[in-house]
Amino acid sequence: MNRVPETITQPIVHIVDDDEAIRSSLSLLLYSVRLVSQTYDSALDFLARCDFSRPGCLIVDVRMPGMSGLDLQRELKTRGIQMPVIVLTAHGDIPMAVGALKEGASNFLEKPYDDQHLIDCVHHALEDGDRARRDQERIAVARSCFEQLTPRERQIAAMVASGDPSKAIAARLGISQRTVEVHRGNLMAKFHARSLSDLVRMMQLLE
C-alpha cells in the first residue's frame, strides 16, 4: 500500500518478495524517506499490476516460488521495459546476484541489508532510470526529426555528424559549397538545433 501522497510523475519503488515481513519492512523504510512504494508477493503479481508508464525502480528477491527475481529481470528485458533493478539476496545467492549485475541490474544487496545503504541504492537507481527516460525521449525526438529529412539531407546529415566540413561534403557529392550550406541550414531548422554541435549530438543519438 502507498503511504506517501503521490503525483502521477512521482517515481514508485516496486517491492517484489514472497516474504510479507520483508515487504512491509521495506515499505515502511521507504515511507520514512518520503518514497512511494508498491508491494507484490510474486513476479507474476508484479507483471499483472505494475503501471510501467510511471517512473520507478524494482527491488526484487532472487529466490521466490515460480518466477525468480532473475527470471523477472530477463522478462522485463524481453519486453523492452527499462526499469532499474535492485536484487535482494541471501549469502548463498551471491553468484546469482552477480549474474543479475551482468544482465544489467543496478545493484544487489545481501540480507540483512543496511537501511541507509538500501536507501542510497534506491536513490541511485531512480536517478539512473530518470536519465534513461530522458535519453529515450531525446532519441525519439531525434528520430522524428530525421524522418522529416529528404534523402539528400540525410546524406549530408551523416557527413556532418562524421565531422566533414562543407567544402569536403561539396566535393564528395559534386555540388557547390553554397548548396551544402543551404542543406545544412535546413537540417538545423528541422532538428530545431541551436548550433552545429546540437545537430551533431542529435545525429549521434541515432547511431
mmCIF file with all atom_site columns, C-alpha atoms in Angstrom:
data_model
loop_
_atom_site.group_PDB
_atom_site.id
_atom_site.type_symbol
_atom_site.label_atom_id
_atom_site.label_alt_id
_atom_site.label_comp_id
_atom_site.label_asym_id
_atom_site.label_entity_id
_atom_site.label_seq_id
_atom_site.pdbx_PDB_ins_code
_atom_site.Cartn_x
_atom_site.Cartn_y
_atom_site.Cartn_z
_atom_site.occupancy
_atom_site.B_iso_or_equiv
_atom_site.pdbx_formal_charge
_atom_site.auth_seq_id
_atom_site.auth_comp_id
_atom_site.auth_asym_id
_atom_site.auth_atom_id
_atom_site.pdbx_PDB_model_num
ATOM 1   C CA . MET A 1 1   ? 0.000  0.000   0.000   1.00 0.00 ? 1   MET A CA 1
ATOM 2   C CA . ASN A 1 2   ? 1.244  3.506   -0.816  1.00 0.00 ? 2   ASN A CA 1
ATOM 3   C CA . ARG A 1 3   ? 1.620  5.591   2.318   1.00 0.00 ? 3   ARG A CA 1
ATOM 4   C CA . VAL A 1 4   ? 3.007  8.793   0.800   1.00 0.00 ? 4   VAL A CA 1
ATOM 5   C CA . PRO A 1 5   ? 0.788  11.273  -1.109  1.00 0.00 ? 5   PRO A CA 1
ATOM 6   C CA . GLU A 1 6   ? 1.818  10.842  -4.725  1.00 0.00 ? 6   GLU A CA 1
ATOM 7   C CA . THR A 1 7   ? 1.601  12.564  -8.068  1.00 0.00 ? 7   THR A CA 1
ATOM 8   C CA . ILE A 1 8   ? 1.485  10.906  -11.467 1.00 0.00 ? 8   ILE A CA 1
ATOM 9   C CA . THR A 1 9   ? 5.127  11.849  -12.132 1.00 0.00 ? 9   THR A CA 1
ATOM 10  C CA . GLN A 1 10  ? 6.440  10.715  -8.743  1.00 0.00 ? 10  GLN A CA 1
ATOM 11  C CA . PRO A 1 11  ? 8.543  7.540   -9.012  1.00 0.00 ? 11  PRO A CA 1
ATOM 12  C CA . ILE A 1 12  ? 7.327  4.313   -7.459  1.00 0.00 ? 12  ILE A CA 1
ATOM 13  C CA . VAL A 1 13  ? 9.614  1.782   -5.812  1.00 0.00 ? 13  VAL A CA 1
ATOM 14  C CA . HIS A 1 14  ? 8.202  -1.649  -6.620  1.00 0.00 ? 14  HIS A CA 1
ATOM 15  C CA . ILE A 1 15  ? 8.938  -4.318  -3.993  1.00 0.00 ? 15  ILE A CA 1
ATOM 16  C CA . VAL A 1 16  ? 8.626  -7.947  -5.104  1.00 0.00 ? 16  VAL A CA 1
ATOM 17  C CA . ASP A 1 17  ? 9.192  -10.545 -2.385  1.00 0.00 ? 17  ASP A CA 1
ATOM 18  C CA . ASP A 1 18  ? 7.235  -13.581 -1.227  1.00 0.00 ? 18  ASP A CA 1
ATOM 19  C CA . ASP A 1 19  ? 8.066  -12.726 2.412   1.00 0.00 ? 19  ASP A CA 1
ATOM 20  C CA . GLU A 1 20  ? 5.364  -10.431 3.774   1.00 0.00 ? 20  GLU A CA 1
ATOM 21  C CA . ALA A 1 21  ? 7.575  -9.252  6.653   1.00 0.00 ? 21  ALA A CA 1
ATOM 22  C CA . ILE A 1 22  ? 10.270 -8.062  4.236   1.00 0.00 ? 22  ILE A CA 1
ATOM 23  C CA . ARG A 1 23  ? 7.721  -6.340  2.012   1.00 0.00 ? 23  ARG A CA 1
ATOM 24  C CA . SER A 1 24  ? 6.291  -4.488  5.000   1.00 0.00 ? 24  SER A CA 1
ATOM 25  C CA . SER A 1 25  ? 9.726  -3.582  6.387   1.00 0.00 ? 25  SER A CA 1
ATOM 26  C CA . LEU A 1 26  ? 10.928 -2.209  3.057   1.00 0.00 ? 26  LEU A CA 1
ATOM 27  C CA . SER A 1 27  ? 7.734  -0.259  2.505   1.00 0.00 ? 27  SER A CA 1
ATOM 28  C CA . LEU A 1 28  ? 7.986  1.377   5.951   1.00 0.00 ? 28  LEU A CA 1
ATOM 29  C CA . LEU A 1 29  ? 11.655 2.197   5.406   1.00 0.00 ? 29  LEU A CA 1
ATOM 30  C CA . LEU A 1 30  ? 10.910 3.896   2.087   1.00 0.00 ? 30  LEU A CA 1
ATOM 31  C CA . TYR A 1 31  ? 7.997  5.764   3.639   1.00 0.00 ? 31  TYR A CA 1
ATOM 32  C CA . SER A 1 32  ? 10.403 7.182   6.230   1.00 0.00 ? 32  SER A CA 1
ATOM 33  C CA . VAL A 1 33  ? 12.263 8.998   3.434   1.00 0.00 ? 33  VAL A CA 1
ATOM 34  C CA . ARG A 1 34  ? 9.088  10.045  1.582   1.00 0.00 ? 34  ARG A CA 1
ATOM 35  C CA . LEU A 1 35  ? 9.341  7.492   -1.209  1.00 0.00 ? 35  LEU A CA 1
ATOM 36  C CA . VAL A 1 36  ? 6.207  5.906   -2.669  1.00 0.00 ? 36  VAL A CA 1
ATOM 37  C CA . SER A 1 37  ? 6.243  2.114   -2.778  1.00 0.00 ? 37  SER A CA 1
ATOM 38  C CA . GLN A 1 38  ? 4.040  -0.682  -4.058  1.00 0.00 ? 38  GLN A CA 1
ATOM 39  C CA . THR A 1 39  ? 4.385  -4.277  -2.896  1.00 0.00 ? 39  THR A CA 1
ATOM 40  C CA . TYR A 1 40  ? 3.816  -7.576  -4.714  1.00 0.00 ? 40  TYR A CA 1
ATOM 41  C CA . ASP A 1 41  ? 4.021  -11.130 -3.415  1.00 0.00 ? 41  ASP A CA 1
ATOM 42  C CA . SER A 1 42  ? 5.272  -12.631 -6.680  1.00 0.00 ? 42  SER A CA 1
ATOM 43  C CA . ALA A 1 43  ? 6.827  -11.763 -10.017 1.00 0.00 ? 43  ALA A CA 1
ATOM 44  C CA . LEU A 1 44  ? 3.587  -12.617 -11.816 1.00 0.00 ? 44  LEU A CA 1
ATOM 45  C CA . ASP A 1 45  ? 1.641  -10.317 -9.496  1.00 0.00 ? 45  ASP A CA 1
ATOM 46  C CA . PHE A 1 46  ? 4.079  -7.533  -10.353 1.00 0.00 ? 46  PHE A CA 1
ATOM 47  C CA . LEU A 1 47  ? 3.775  -8.109  -14.099 1.00 0.00 ? 47  LEU A CA 1
ATOM 48  C CA . ALA A 1 48  ? -0.013 -8.108  -13.840 1.00 0.00 ? 48  ALA A CA 1
ATOM 49  C CA . ARG A 1 49  ? -0.407 -4.952  -11.740 1.00 0.00 ? 49  ARG A CA 1
ATOM 50  C CA . CYS A 1 50  ? 2.601  -2.715  -12.380 1.00 0.00 ? 50  CYS A CA 1
ATOM 51  C CA . ASP A 1 51  ? 1.962  0.545   -14.252 1.00 0.00 ? 51  ASP A CA 1
ATOM 52  C CA . PHE A 1 52  ? 5.052  0.608   -16.461 1.00 0.00 ? 52  PHE A CA 1
ATOM 53  C CA . SER A 1 53  ? 4.184  4.075   -17.750 1.00 0.00 ? 53  SER A CA 1
ATOM 54  C CA . ARG A 1 54  ? 5.198  5.504   -14.370 1.00 0.00 ? 54  ARG A CA 1
ATOM 55  C CA . PRO A 1 55  ? 8.841  6.180   -13.458 1.00 0.00 ? 55  PRO A CA 1
ATOM 56  C CA . GLY A 1 56  ? 10.300 3.937   -10.803 1.00 0.00 ? 56  GLY A CA 1
ATOM 57  C CA . CYS A 1 57  ? 12.627 1.097   -9.882  1.00 0.00 ? 57  CYS A CA 1
ATOM 58  C CA . LEU A 1 58  ? 12.305 -2.509  -8.757  1.00 0.00 ? 58  LEU A CA 1
ATOM 59  C CA . ILE A 1 59  ? 13.535 -4.241  -5.602  1.00 0.00 ? 59  ILE A CA 1
ATOM 60  C CA . VAL A 1 60  ? 13.221 -7.974  -6.101  1.00 0.00 ? 60  VAL A CA 1
ATOM 61  C CA . ASP A 1 61  ? 14.210 -11.099 -4.166  1.00 0.00 ? 61  ASP A CA 1
ATOM 62  C CA . VAL A 1 62  ? 16.338 -13.629 -6.029  1.00 0.00 ? 62  VAL A CA 1
ATOM 63  C CA . ARG A 1 63  ? 14.580 -16.771 -4.808  1.00 0.00 ? 63  ARG A CA 1
ATOM 64  C CA . MET A 1 64  ? 10.790 -16.854 -4.997  1.00 0.00 ? 64  MET A CA 1
ATOM 65  C CA . PRO A 1 65  ? 8.248  -19.570 -5.821  1.00 0.00 ? 65  PRO A CA 1
ATOM 66  C CA . GLY A 1 66  ? 7.508  -19.664 -9.520  1.00 0.00 ? 66  GLY A CA 1
ATOM 67  C CA . MET A 1 67  ? 9.310  -16.944 -11.428 1.00 0.00 ? 67  MET A CA 1
ATOM 68  C CA . SER A 1 68  ? 12.570 -15.959 -9.722  1.00 0.00 ? 68  SER A CA 1
ATOM 69  C CA . GLY A 1 69  ? 13.924 -12.451 -9.465  1.00 0.00 ? 69  GLY A CA 1
ATOM 70  C CA . LEU A 1 70  ? 16.424 -13.156 -12.247 1.00 0.00 ? 70  LEU A CA 1
ATOM 71  C CA . ASP A 1 71  ? 13.680 -14.597 -14.443 1.00 0.00 ? 71  ASP A CA 1
ATOM 72  C CA . LEU A 1 72  ? 11.672 -11.421 -13.853 1.00 0.00 ? 72  LEU A CA 1
ATOM 73  C CA . GLN A 1 73  ? 14.652 -9.287  -14.796 1.00 0.00 ? 73  GLN A CA 1
ATOM 74  C CA . ARG A 1 74  ? 15.037 -11.213 -18.049 1.00 0.00 ? 74  ARG A CA 1
ATOM 75  C CA . GLU A 1 75  ? 11.299 -10.931 -18.750 1.00 0.00 ? 75  GLU A CA 1
ATOM 76  C CA . LEU A 1 76  ? 11.452 -7.156  -18.405 1.00 0.00 ? 76  LEU A CA 1
ATOM 77  C CA . LYS A 1 77  ? 14.375 -7.057  -20.833 1.00 0.00 ? 77  LYS A CA 1
ATOM 78  C CA . THR A 1 78  ? 12.469 -9.292  -23.277 1.00 0.00 ? 78  THR A CA 1
ATOM 79  C CA . ARG A 1 79  ? 9.511  -6.898  -23.133 1.00 0.00 ? 79  ARG A CA 1
ATOM 80  C CA . GLY A 1 80  ? 11.785 -3.913  -23.721 1.00 0.00 ? 80  GLY A CA 1
ATOM 81  C CA . ILE A 1 81  ? 10.935 -2.426  -20.321 1.00 0.00 ? 81  ILE A CA 1
ATOM 82  C CA . GLN A 1 82  ? 13.747 -0.312  -18.935 1.00 0.00 ? 82  GLN A CA 1
ATOM 83  C CA . MET A 1 83  ? 13.427 -0.266  -15.158 1.00 0.00 ? 83  MET A CA 1
ATOM 84  C CA . PRO A 1 84  ? 16.413 -0.230  -12.783 1.00 0.00 ? 84  PRO A CA 1
ATOM 85  C CA . VAL A 1 85  ? 16.541 -3.429  -10.729 1.00 0.00 ? 85  VAL A CA 1
ATOM 86  C CA . ILE A 1 86  ? 17.955 -3.893  -7.226  1.00 0.00 ? 86  ILE A CA 1
ATOM 87  C CA . VAL A 1 87  ? 18.342 -7.562  -6.317  1.00 0.00 ? 87  VAL A CA 1
ATOM 88  C CA . LEU A 1 88  ? 17.967 -8.796  -2.722  1.00 0.00 ? 88  LEU A CA 1
ATOM 89  C CA . THR A 1 89  ? 19.957 -11.906 -1.992  1.00 0.00 ? 89  THR A CA 1
ATOM 90  C CA . ALA A 1 90  ? 20.889 -14.274 0.808   1.00 0.00 ? 90  ALA A CA 1
ATOM 91  C CA . HIS A 1 91  ? 24.554 -15.143 1.265   1.00 0.00 ? 91  HIS A CA 1
ATOM 92  C CA . GLY A 1 92  ? 24.318 -18.314 -0.804  1.00 0.00 ? 92  GLY A CA 1
ATOM 93  C CA . ASP A 1 93  ? 22.733 -16.462 -3.706  1.00 0.00 ? 93  ASP A CA 1
ATOM 94  C CA . ILE A 1 94  ? 25.642 -14.097 -4.364  1.00 0.00 ? 94  ILE A CA 1
ATOM 95  C CA . PRO A 1 95  ? 26.786 -15.874 -7.576  1.00 0.00 ? 95  PRO A CA 1
ATOM 96  C CA . MET A 1 96  ? 23.225 -15.485 -8.867  1.00 0.00 ? 96  MET A CA 1
ATOM 97  C CA . ALA A 1 97  ? 23.218 -11.815 -7.868  1.00 0.00 ? 97  ALA A CA 1
ATOM 98  C CA . VAL A 1 98  ? 26.481 -11.248 -9.727  1.00 0.00 ? 98  VAL A CA 1
ATOM 99  C CA . GLY A 1 99  ? 24.791 -12.795 -12.734 1.00 0.00 ? 99  GLY A CA 1
ATOM 100 C CA . ALA A 1 100 ? 21.989 -10.281 -12.313 1.00 0.00 ? 100 ALA A CA 1
ATOM 101 C CA . LEU A 1 101 ? 24.540 -7.466  -12.452 1.00 0.00 ? 101 LEU A CA 1
ATOM 102 C CA . LYS A 1 102 ? 25.893 -8.882  -15.700 1.00 0.00 ? 102 LYS A CA 1
ATOM 103 C CA . GLU A 1 103 ? 22.313 -8.838  -17.019 1.00 0.00 ? 103 GLU A CA 1
ATOM 104 C CA . GLY A 1 104 ? 22.073 -5.141  -16.206 1.00 0.00 ? 104 GLY A CA 1
ATOM 105 C CA . ALA A 1 105 ? 20.845 -4.944  -12.613 1.00 0.00 ? 105 ALA A CA 1
ATOM 106 C CA . SER A 1 106 ? 21.559 -1.658  -10.867 1.00 0.00 ? 106 SER A CA 1
ATOM 107 C CA . ASN A 1 107 ? 22.811 -3.283  -7.652  1.00 0.00 ? 107 ASN A CA 1
ATOM 108 C CA . PHE A 1 108 ? 22.413 -6.239  -5.332  1.00 0.00 ? 108 PHE A CA 1
ATOM 109 C CA . LEU A 1 109 ? 22.085 -6.237  -1.560  1.00 0.00 ? 109 LEU A CA 1
ATOM 110 C CA . GLU A 1 110 ? 22.652 -9.030  0.911   1.00 0.00 ? 110 GLU A CA 1
ATOM 111 C CA . LYS A 1 111 ? 20.078 -9.834  3.569   1.00 0.00 ? 111 LYS A CA 1
ATOM 112 C CA . PRO A 1 112 ? 20.000 -8.490  6.202   1.00 0.00 ? 112 PRO A CA 1
ATOM 113 C CA . TYR A 1 113 ? 20.588 -5.208  4.387   1.00 0.00 ? 113 TYR A CA 1
ATOM 114 C CA . ASP A 1 114 ? 21.780 -1.916  5.856   1.00 0.00 ? 114 ASP A CA 1
ATOM 115 C CA . ASP A 1 115 ? 18.879 0.546   5.796   1.00 0.00 ? 115 ASP A CA 1
ATOM 116 C CA . GLN A 1 116 ? 20.886 3.578   4.701   1.00 0.00 ? 116 GLN A CA 1
ATOM 117 C CA . HIS A 1 117 ? 22.740 1.617   2.029   1.00 0.00 ? 117 HIS A CA 1
ATOM 118 C CA . LEU A 1 118 ? 19.440 0.374   0.615   1.00 0.00 ? 118 LEU A CA 1
ATOM 119 C CA . ILE A 1 119 ? 18.016 3.920   0.558   1.00 0.00 ? 119 ILE A CA 1
ATOM 120 C CA . ASP A 1 120 ? 21.153 5.149   -1.226  1.00 0.00 ? 120 ASP A CA 1
ATOM 121 C CA . CYS A 1 121 ? 20.853 2.341   -3.786  1.00 0.00 ? 121 CYS A CA 1
ATOM 122 C CA . VAL A 1 122 ? 17.201 3.202   -4.408  1.00 0.00 ? 122 VAL A CA 1
ATOM 123 C CA . HIS A 1 123 ? 18.004 6.881   -4.973  1.00 0.00 ? 123 HIS A CA 1
ATOM 124 C CA . HIS A 1 124 ? 20.793 5.948   -7.392  1.00 0.00 ? 124 HIS A CA 1
ATOM 125 C CA . ALA A 1 125 ? 18.500 3.540   -9.233  1.00 0.00 ? 125 ALA A CA 1
ATOM 126 C CA . LEU A 1 126 ? 15.805 6.203   -9.580  1.00 0.00 ? 126 LEU A CA 1
ATOM 127 C CA . GLU A 1 127 ? 18.383 8.674   -10.895 1.00 0.00 ? 127 GLU A CA 1
ATOM 128 C CA . ASP A 1 128 ? 19.613 6.069   -13.418 1.00 0.00 ? 128 ASP A CA 1
ATOM 129 C CA . GLY A 1 129 ? 16.042 5.450   -14.515 1.00 0.00 ? 129 GLY A CA 1
ATOM 130 C CA . ASP A 1 130 ? 15.392 9.161   -14.921 1.00 0.00 ? 130 ASP A CA 1
ATOM 131 C CA . ARG A 1 131 ? 18.490 9.567   -17.090 1.00 0.00 ? 131 ARG A CA 1
ATOM 132 C CA . ALA A 1 132 ? 17.483 6.572   -19.206 1.00 0.00 ? 132 ALA A CA 1
ATOM 133 C CA . ARG A 1 133 ? 13.984 8.001   -19.760 1.00 0.00 ? 133 ARG A CA 1
ATOM 134 C CA . ARG A 1 134 ? 15.400 11.373  -20.781 1.00 0.00 ? 134 ARG A CA 1
ATOM 135 C CA . ASP A 1 135 ? 17.789 9.656   -23.183 1.00 0.00 ? 135 ASP A CA 1
ATOM 136 C CA . GLN A 1 136 ? 14.909 7.701   -24.732 1.00 0.00 ? 136 GLN A CA 1
ATOM 137 C CA . GLU A 1 137 ? 12.893 10.895  -25.124 1.00 0.00 ? 137 GLU A CA 1
ATOM 138 C CA . ARG A 1 138 ? 15.824 12.618  -26.862 1.00 0.00 ? 138 ARG A CA 1
ATOM 139 C CA . ILE A 1 139 ? 16.272 9.641   -29.184 1.00 0.00 ? 139 ILE A CA 1
ATOM 140 C CA . ALA A 1 140 ? 12.561 9.684   -30.052 1.00 0.00 ? 140 ALA A CA 1
ATOM 141 C CA . VAL A 1 141 ? 12.739 13.393  -30.859 1.00 0.00 ? 141 VAL A CA 1
ATOM 142 C CA . ALA A 1 142 ? 15.868 12.931  -32.978 1.00 0.00 ? 142 ALA A CA 1
ATOM 143 C CA . ARG A 1 143 ? 14.275 10.024  -34.865 1.00 0.00 ? 143 ARG A CA 1
ATOM 144 C CA . SER A 1 144 ? 11.131 12.061  -35.550 1.00 0.00 ? 144 SER A CA 1
ATOM 145 C CA . CYS A 1 145 ? 13.229 14.937  -36.898 1.00 0.00 ? 145 CYS A CA 1
ATOM 146 C CA . PHE A 1 146 ? 15.337 12.584  -39.031 1.00 0.00 ? 146 PHE A CA 1
ATOM 147 C CA . GLU A 1 147 ? 12.224 11.132  -40.644 1.00 0.00 ? 147 GLU A CA 1
ATOM 148 C CA . GLN A 1 148 ? 11.378 14.601  -41.976 1.00 0.00 ? 148 GLN A CA 1
ATOM 149 C CA . LEU A 1 149 ? 14.627 14.819  -43.958 1.00 0.00 ? 149 LEU A CA 1
ATOM 150 C CA . THR A 1 150 ? 14.904 14.346  -47.709 1.00 0.00 ? 150 THR A CA 1
ATOM 151 C CA . PRO A 1 151 ? 17.302 11.635  -48.964 1.00 0.00 ? 151 PRO A CA 1
ATOM 152 C CA . ARG A 1 152 ? 19.892 14.315  -49.800 1.00 0.00 ? 152 ARG A CA 1
ATOM 153 C CA . GLU A 1 153 ? 19.534 15.910  -46.377 1.00 0.00 ? 153 GLU A CA 1
ATOM 154 C CA . ARG A 1 154 ? 20.030 12.537  -44.703 1.00 0.00 ? 154 ARG A CA 1
ATOM 155 C CA . GLN A 1 155 ? 23.168 12.021  -46.740 1.00 0.00 ? 155 GLN A CA 1
ATOM 156 C CA . ILE A 1 156 ? 24.565 15.400  -45.752 1.00 0.00 ? 156 ILE A CA 1
ATOM 157 C CA . ALA A 1 157 ? 23.480 14.983  -42.131 1.00 0.00 ? 157 ALA A CA 1
ATOM 158 C CA . ALA A 1 158 ? 25.509 11.773  -41.881 1.00 0.00 ? 158 ALA A CA 1
ATOM 159 C CA . MET A 1 159 ? 28.577 13.533  -43.286 1.00 0.00 ? 159 MET A CA 1
ATOM 160 C CA . VAL A 1 160 ? 28.149 16.473  -40.935 1.00 0.00 ? 160 VAL A CA 1
ATOM 161 C CA . ALA A 1 161 ? 27.865 14.081  -37.993 1.00 0.00 ? 161 ALA A CA 1
ATOM 162 C CA . SER A 1 162 ? 31.130 12.453  -39.118 1.00 0.00 ? 162 SER A CA 1
ATOM 163 C CA . GLY A 1 163 ? 32.830 15.832  -38.895 1.00 0.00 ? 163 GLY A CA 1
ATOM 164 C CA . ASP A 1 164 ? 33.171 16.509  -42.608 1.00 0.00 ? 164 ASP A CA 1
ATOM 165 C CA . PRO A 1 165 ? 33.424 20.248  -43.443 1.00 0.00 ? 165 PRO A CA 1
ATOM 166 C CA . SER A 1 166 ? 31.099 21.775  -46.029 1.00 0.00 ? 166 SER A CA 1
ATOM 167 C CA . LYS A 1 167 ? 33.882 22.023  -48.631 1.00 0.00 ? 167 LYS A CA 1
ATOM 168 C CA . ALA A 1 168 ? 34.657 18.303  -48.362 1.00 0.00 ? 168 ALA A CA 1
ATOM 169 C CA . ILE A 1 169 ? 30.961 17.384  -48.494 1.00 0.00 ? 169 ILE A CA 1
ATOM 170 C CA . ALA A 1 170 ? 30.507 19.516  -51.617 1.00 0.00 ? 170 ALA A CA 1
ATOM 171 C CA . ALA A 1 171 ? 33.462 17.830  -53.320 1.00 0.00 ? 171 ALA A CA 1
ATOM 172 C CA . ARG A 1 172 ? 32.252 14.312  -52.464 1.00 0.00 ? 172 ARG A CA 1
ATOM 173 C CA . LEU A 1 173 ? 28.704 14.978  -53.668 1.00 0.00 ? 173 LEU A CA 1
ATOM 174 C CA . GLY A 1 174 ? 29.646 17.066  -56.689 1.00 0.00 ? 174 GLY A CA 1
ATOM 175 C CA . ILE A 1 175 ? 27.611 20.080  -55.577 1.00 0.00 ? 175 ILE A CA 1
ATOM 176 C CA . SER A 1 176 ? 28.529 23.611  -54.625 1.00 0.00 ? 176 SER A CA 1
ATOM 177 C CA . GLN A 1 177 ? 29.596 24.536  -51.135 1.00 0.00 ? 177 GLN A CA 1
ATOM 178 C CA . ARG A 1 178 ? 26.755 27.056  -51.076 1.00 0.00 ? 178 ARG A CA 1
ATOM 179 C CA . THR A 1 179 ? 24.253 24.253  -51.728 1.00 0.00 ? 179 THR A CA 1
ATOM 180 C CA . VAL A 1 180 ? 25.718 22.287  -48.833 1.00 0.00 ? 180 VAL A CA 1
ATOM 181 C CA . GLU A 1 181 ? 25.313 25.334  -46.574 1.00 0.00 ? 181 GLU A CA 1
ATOM 182 C CA . VAL A 1 182 ? 21.658 25.651  -47.610 1.00 0.00 ? 182 VAL A CA 1
ATOM 183 C CA . HIS A 1 183 ? 21.062 21.985  -46.831 1.00 0.00 ? 183 HIS A CA 1
ATOM 184 C CA . ARG A 1 184 ? 22.824 22.370  -43.511 1.00 0.00 ? 184 ARG A CA 1
ATOM 185 C CA . GLY A 1 185 ? 20.586 25.318  -42.668 1.00 0.00 ? 185 GLY A CA 1
ATOM 186 C CA . ASN A 1 186 ? 17.555 23.157  -43.447 1.00 0.00 ? 186 ASN A CA 1
ATOM 187 C CA . LEU A 1 187 ? 18.942 20.440  -41.185 1.00 0.00 ? 187 LEU A CA 1
ATOM 188 C CA . MET A 1 188 ? 19.358 22.904  -38.337 1.00 0.00 ? 188 MET A CA 1
ATOM 189 C CA . ALA A 1 189 ? 15.763 24.042  -38.748 1.00 0.00 ? 189 ALA A CA 1
ATOM 190 C CA . LYS A 1 190 ? 14.272 20.535  -38.966 1.00 0.00 ? 190 LYS A CA 1
ATOM 191 C CA . PHE A 1 191 ? 16.236 19.336  -35.935 1.00 0.00 ? 191 PHE A CA 1
ATOM 192 C CA . HIS A 1 192 ? 15.473 22.564  -34.045 1.00 0.00 ? 192 HIS A CA 1
ATOM 193 C CA . ALA A 1 193 ? 19.225 22.757  -33.404 1.00 0.00 ? 193 ALA A CA 1
ATOM 194 C CA . ARG A 1 194 ? 20.646 25.983  -31.997 1.00 0.00 ? 194 ARG A CA 1
ATOM 195 C CA . SER A 1 195 ? 24.185 25.149  -33.065 1.00 0.00 ? 195 SER A CA 1
ATOM 196 C CA . LEU A 1 196 ? 26.138 22.714  -35.209 1.00 0.00 ? 196 LEU A CA 1
ATOM 197 C CA . SER A 1 197 ? 27.154 20.806  -32.073 1.00 0.00 ? 197 SER A CA 1
ATOM 198 C CA . ASP A 1 198 ? 23.440 20.353  -31.223 1.00 0.00 ? 198 ASP A CA 1
ATOM 199 C CA . LEU A 1 199 ? 22.867 18.900  -34.684 1.00 0.00 ? 199 LEU A CA 1
ATOM 200 C CA . VAL A 1 200 ? 25.828 16.540  -34.358 1.00 0.00 ? 200 VAL A CA 1
ATOM 201 C CA . ARG A 1 201 ? 24.685 15.337  -30.924 1.00 0.00 ? 201 ARG A CA 1
ATOM 202 C CA . MET A 1 202 ? 21.174 14.604  -32.226 1.00 0.00 ? 202 MET A CA 1
ATOM 203 C CA . MET A 1 203 ? 22.576 12.639  -35.153 1.00 0.00 ? 203 MET A CA 1
ATOM 204 C CA . GLN A 1 204 ? 24.809 10.671  -32.798 1.00 0.00 ? 204 GLN A CA 1
ATOM 205 C CA . LEU A 1 205 ? 21.739 9.625   -30.822 1.00 0.00 ? 205 LEU A CA 1
ATOM 206 C CA . LEU A 1 206 ? 20.578 7.727   -33.906 1.00 0.00 ? 206 LEU A CA 1
ATOM 207 C CA . GLU A 1 207 ? 23.738 5.674   -34.267 1.00 0.00 ? 207 GLU A CA 1
#
